[in-house]
Tab-separated table of C-alpha atoms in Angstrom:
chain	number	residue	atom	x	y	z
O	1	ILE	CA	-14.108	12.407	9.673
O	2	ALA	CA	-10.832	11.032	11.004
O	3	GLY	CA	-8.494	9.947	8.579
O	4	ILE	CA	-9.532	8.804	4.867
O	5	THR	CA	-12.874	8.137	3.695
O	6	GLN	CA	-14.058	6.885	0.117
O	7	ALA	CA	-17.183	6.673	-1.637
O	8	PRO	CA	-18.771	4.454	-2.660
O	9	THR	CA	-18.004	1.423	-0.774
O	10	SER	CA	-18.544	-0.904	-3.496
O	11	GLN	CA	-20.350	-0.229	-6.651
O	12	ILE	CA	-21.354	-2.266	-9.898
O	13	LEU	CA	-21.156	-0.701	-13.086
O	14	ALA	CA	-22.144	-1.186	-16.751
O	15	ALA	CA	-19.351	-1.417	-19.104
O	16	GLY	CA	-18.886	2.322	-21.292
O	17	ARG	CA	-20.303	4.221	-17.911
O	18	ARG	CA	-18.457	7.014	-16.409
O	19	MET	CA	-17.620	6.528	-12.922
O	20	THR	CA	-15.756	9.000	-10.296
O	21	LEU	CA	-14.510	7.087	-6.623
O	22	ARG	CA	-14.147	9.988	-4.196
O	23	CYS	CA	-11.897	10.466	-2.144
O	24	THR	CA	-11.582	12.828	1.312
O	25	GLN	CA	-8.946	12.915	4.134
O	26	ASP	CA	-9.087	15.519	6.838
O	27	MET	CA	-5.280	15.383	8.048
O	28	ARG	CA	-4.187	17.913	6.011
O	29	HIS	CA	-1.605	15.816	4.337
O	30	ASN	CA	0.141	17.500	0.961
O	31	ALA	CA	0.413	13.856	-0.521
O	32	MET	CA	-2.354	11.870	-1.832
O	33	TYR	CA	-2.260	8.120	-4.054
O	34	TRP	CA	-4.943	6.158	-5.808
O	35	TYR	CA	-4.156	2.504	-5.922
O	36	ARG	CA	-5.497	-0.498	-7.105
O	37	GLN	CA	-5.191	-3.727	-5.524
O	38	ASP	CA	-5.574	-7.294	-7.602
O	39	LEU	CA	-5.535	-10.925	-6.120
O	40	GLY	CA	-1.754	-12.206	-6.783
O	41	LEU	CA	-0.840	-8.686	-7.431
O	42	GLY	CA	0.844	-5.818	-5.226
O	43	LEU	CA	-0.716	-2.414	-4.714
O	44	ARG	CA	-0.173	-0.824	-7.981
O	45	LEU	CA	-0.289	3.310	-8.335
O	46	ILE	CA	-2.538	4.678	-10.475
O	47	HIS	CA	-2.243	8.427	-9.981
O	48	TYR	CA	-0.723	10.472	-7.441
O	49	SER	CA	-0.460	14.297	-6.293
O	50	ASN	CA	2.375	15.602	-4.445
O	51	THR	CA	0.374	18.772	-3.394
O	52	ALA	CA	-2.892	20.787	-4.218
O	53	GLY	CA	-2.905	21.857	-7.707
O	54	THR	CA	-0.468	19.283	-9.226
O	55	THR	CA	-0.953	15.244	-10.341
O	56	GLY	CA	1.121	12.952	-11.575
O	57	LYS	CA	1.187	9.007	-13.620
O	58	GLY	CA	1.602	6.091	-11.936
O	59	GLU	CA	2.479	2.587	-12.965
O	60	VAL	CA	-1.144	1.770	-14.506
O	61	PRO	CA	-2.436	5.821	-15.412
O	62	ASP	CA	-4.693	4.352	-18.719
O	63	GLY	CA	-8.429	5.194	-18.434
O	64	TYR	CA	-8.223	6.834	-15.225
O	65	SER	CA	-7.827	10.522	-14.308
O	66	VAL	CA	-7.902	12.770	-11.531
O	67	SER	CA	-7.976	16.024	-9.634
O	68	ARG	CA	-6.509	17.492	-6.920
O	69	ALA	CA	-8.336	21.222	-6.411
O	70	ASN	CA	-7.852	21.163	-2.465
O	71	THR	CA	-5.696	19.806	-0.150
O	72	ASP	CA	-8.457	17.456	0.917
O	73	ASP	CA	-10.264	15.728	-1.653
O	74	PHE	CA	-8.562	13.483	-4.665
O	75	PRO	CA	-11.250	12.063	-6.798
O	76	LEU	CA	-10.495	9.479	-9.436
O	77	THR	CA	-12.747	9.270	-12.477
O	78	LEU	CA	-13.309	6.185	-14.733
O	79	ALA	CA	-13.980	7.933	-18.233
O	80	SER	CA	-15.342	4.790	-19.789
O	81	ALA	CA	-15.161	1.608	-17.774
O	82	VAL	CA	-13.829	-1.480	-18.952
O	83	PRO	CA	-13.891	-4.918	-17.079
O	84	SER	CA	-10.153	-5.245	-17.074
O	85	GLN	CA	-10.863	-2.066	-14.140
O	86	THR	CA	-12.594	-4.417	-11.898
O	87	SER	CA	-10.730	-4.279	-8.843
O	88	VAL	CA	-10.731	-3.146	-4.912
O	89	TYR	CA	-9.192	0.675	-5.163
O	90	PHE	CA	-7.296	2.416	-2.338
O	91	CYS	CA	-6.726	6.173	-1.789
O	92	ALA	CA	-4.030	6.786	0.814
O	93	SER	CA	-2.324	9.870	1.842
O	94	SER	CA	0.976	11.198	3.375
O	95	GLU	CA	2.657	14.028	5.069
O	96	GLU	CA	4.877	15.018	2.441
O	97	SER	CA	5.967	13.075	-0.662
O	98	GLY	CA	9.664	12.151	-0.503
O	99	THR	CA	11.728	9.814	1.978
O	100	TYR	CA	9.770	8.130	4.674
O	101	ASN	CA	6.375	9.098	3.397
O	102	GLU	CA	4.501	6.382	5.320
O	103	GLN	CA	0.872	6.279	3.731
O	104	PHE	CA	-2.647	6.243	5.131
O	105	PHE	CA	-5.042	4.481	3.766
O	106	GLY	CA	-8.543	4.740	3.138
O	107	PRO	CA	-11.178	1.800	3.805
O	108	GLY	CA	-10.866	1.095	-0.078
O	109	THR	CA	-13.729	0.458	-3.127
O	110	ARG	CA	-14.583	-2.512	-4.085
O	111	LEU	CA	-15.612	-2.254	-8.020
O	112	THR	CA	-17.194	-4.533	-10.691
O	113	VAL	CA	-17.412	-3.648	-14.720
O	114	LEU	CA	-19.723	-5.642	-16.486
I	1	GLY	CA	13.445	-3.217	-13.721
I	2	GLN	CA	11.782	-2.605	-10.309
I	3	ASN	CA	10.500	-5.961	-8.661
I	4	ILE	CA	9.657	-6.839	-5.273
I	5	ASP	CA	9.948	-10.423	-4.069
I	6	GLN	CA	8.119	-12.304	-1.098
I	7	PRO	CA	6.345	-15.245	-0.222
I	8	THR	CA	2.647	-15.960	-1.074
I	9	GLU	CA	1.872	-17.666	2.019
I	10	MET	CA	3.519	-18.646	5.088
I	11	THR	CA	1.934	-21.038	7.976
I	12	ALA	CA	2.826	-20.278	11.765
I	13	THR	CA	1.642	-21.576	14.786
I	14	GLU	CA	0.209	-19.279	17.527
I	15	GLY	CA	3.529	-18.274	20.220
I	16	ALA	CA	5.836	-18.855	17.677
I	17	ILE	CA	7.913	-16.844	15.799
I	18	VAL	CA	7.861	-16.230	12.173
I	19	GLN	CA	10.409	-14.261	9.654
I	20	ILE	CA	8.727	-12.892	6.255
I	21	ASN	CA	11.788	-12.039	3.640
I	22	CYS	CA	11.562	-9.380	1.429
I	23	THR	CA	14.206	-9.006	-1.509
I	24	TYR	CA	13.466	-5.797	-3.657
I	25	GLN	CA	15.314	-4.170	-7.110
I	26	THR	CA	14.109	-0.611	-7.440
I	27	SER	CA	15.633	2.276	-9.907
I	28	GLY	CA	16.084	4.057	-7.226
I	29	PHE	CA	16.285	3.546	-2.918
I	30	ASN	CA	14.863	5.720	-0.511
I	31	GLY	CA	13.645	2.939	2.455
I	32	LEU	CA	11.760	0.164	2.593
I	33	PHE	CA	8.224	-0.407	4.419
I	34	TRP	CA	6.123	-3.022	5.658
I	35	TYR	CA	2.340	-3.206	6.239
I	36	GLN	CA	0.329	-5.332	6.935
I	37	GLN	CA	-3.474	-5.766	5.791
I	38	HIS	CA	-6.458	-7.889	7.107
I	39	ALA	CA	-8.446	-9.141	4.816
I	40	GLY	CA	-11.382	-7.226	3.420
I	41	GLU	CA	-9.456	-3.964	5.340
I	42	ALA	CA	-6.989	-1.251	4.254
I	43	PRO	CA	-2.968	-1.478	4.719
I	44	THR	CA	-1.778	-0.480	7.871
I	45	PHE	CA	2.040	0.650	8.632
I	46	LEU	CA	4.125	-1.389	10.361
I	47	SER	CA	7.883	-0.124	9.887
I	48	TYR	CA	10.487	1.506	7.550
I	49	ASN	CA	13.853	0.996	7.564
I	50	VAL	CA	16.475	3.070	5.398
I	51	LEU	CA	19.393	2.348	7.184
I	52	ASP	CA	21.149	-0.946	7.539
I	53	GLY	CA	20.209	-3.305	10.771
I	54	LEU	CA	17.088	-4.084	12.878
I	55	GLU	CA	14.625	-1.701	14.035
I	56	GLU	CA	12.231	-3.150	16.405
I	57	LYS	CA	8.648	-2.481	17.889
I	58	GLY	CA	7.397	-4.631	20.383
I	59	ARG	CA	6.537	-7.784	18.832
I	60	PHE	CA	7.197	-6.713	15.487
I	61	SER	CA	10.945	-6.116	13.988
I	62	SER	CA	11.845	-5.160	10.281
I	63	PHE	CA	15.835	-5.677	9.042
I	64	LEU	CA	17.364	-4.525	6.266
I	65	SER	CA	20.339	-4.917	4.402
I	66	ARG	CA	21.115	-2.313	1.461
I	67	SER	CA	24.004	-4.318	0.025
I	68	LYS	CA	21.830	-7.337	-0.335
I	69	GLY	CA	18.694	-5.580	-1.713
I	70	TYR	CA	16.840	-7.956	1.256
I	71	SER	CA	15.038	-7.470	4.156
I	72	TYR	CA	12.845	-9.366	6.291
I	73	LEU	CA	9.958	-8.964	8.775
I	74	LEU	CA	9.970	-10.540	11.935
I	75	LEU	CA	7.185	-11.360	14.595
I	76	LYS	CA	7.675	-13.292	17.591
I	77	GLU	CA	5.001	-14.529	20.273
I	78	LEU	CA	2.444	-14.854	17.361
I	79	GLN	CA	-1.556	-14.386	17.931
I	80	MET	CA	-4.258	-15.634	16.030
I	81	LYS	CA	-4.804	-11.678	15.190
I	82	ASP	CA	-1.802	-11.329	13.290
I	83	SER	CA	-3.270	-13.435	10.691
I	84	ALA	CA	-3.226	-11.391	7.615
I	85	SER	CA	-0.929	-10.230	4.582
I	86	TYR	CA	2.033	-8.653	4.958
I	87	LEU	CA	3.397	-6.318	2.142
I	88	CYS	CA	6.841	-5.156	1.547
I	89	ALA	CA	7.386	-1.830	-0.528
I	90	GLY	CA	10.242	-0.155	-1.613
I	91	THR	CA	10.820	3.225	-2.549
I	92	ASP	CA	12.190	4.453	-6.043
I	93	SER	CA	14.014	6.965	-7.348
I	94	ASN	CA	10.920	9.577	-7.555
I	95	TYR	CA	9.636	8.427	-4.058
I	96	GLN	CA	6.755	6.146	-4.897
I	97	LEU	CA	6.162	3.292	-3.496
I	98	ILE	CA	6.781	-0.330	-5.054
I	99	TRP	CA	5.301	-3.437	-3.635
I	100	GLY	CA	5.157	-6.744	-3.165
I	101	ALA	CA	1.980	-8.704	-3.789
I	102	GLY	CA	1.980	-9.566	-0.198
I	103	THR	CA	2.802	-12.982	2.024
I	104	LYS	CA	-0.774	-14.322	3.420
I	105	LEU	CA	0.221	-15.560	7.124
I	106	ILE	CA	-1.925	-18.130	8.882
I	107	ILE	CA	-1.841	-18.572	12.442
I	108	LYS	CA	-2.665	-22.022	13.989
I	109	PRO	CA	-3.487	-22.637	17.212
C-alpha cells in the first residue's frame, strides 16, 4: 500500500441500508478526515480524527459515524442511507492537525443511494 | 459566517498565463491552500500561504493578502494537462479546512 486507499471504488445502495466506507493509510499520519463532494459545492467535512482514539464532528455529520481504533484505519458508516447521501466521498490524512496540515487524499468512493 | 468564493469556470489558451482568484472569510485564519483536482480524481496539494506575499513554485505561484482576505493562483506557460479544477481552502480557528466550490479551468489549444 502506498498512501491512502479507499474501498469500495463505487457502490449503489438501497435507501435504508447500512454501509461502511473503508479508508486505510500507511503514512503513519495522525490526523484523518472524511469529506463529501457534491457538484457545485466545495468539499464538506463530515468527521475528522486528530489522533487515534479521538474523533470530531465536521460541517455535515448527521447520518454518519466514524471510529478510529488505530492510526491506519478510519471507516465511515452510514447507519441508514438516504438518497441525499449520494455523493463522492474522499478520505484524507495529514501528518498532524493544526497549522500547515497538508492533506493527502484517497481516490474516493462514488456512492449512489436509490 | 465562513465563506470561500472563487469563479466557477475560466478558459485560457495553451502557453498563456491565467490568474484564479479566491476571497475568503473564516472564523479564524491559519493559512490558505490551493489544490488541483483533475476530473474523476482526488485533489492534490499545490501550495500553502500563511504570510502575505507571493510563493513561487515552478510554473505555479500563489499570492496572499491577509488584510484583504484575498488570494490568487497564477499559472504560467499553460499546458493542456493543466485543465482541471482548482480548489481554494482556508483554515478556520479549529484548523479545519473550509473549501471553495472550485474553479474549473479549461485550456484551449
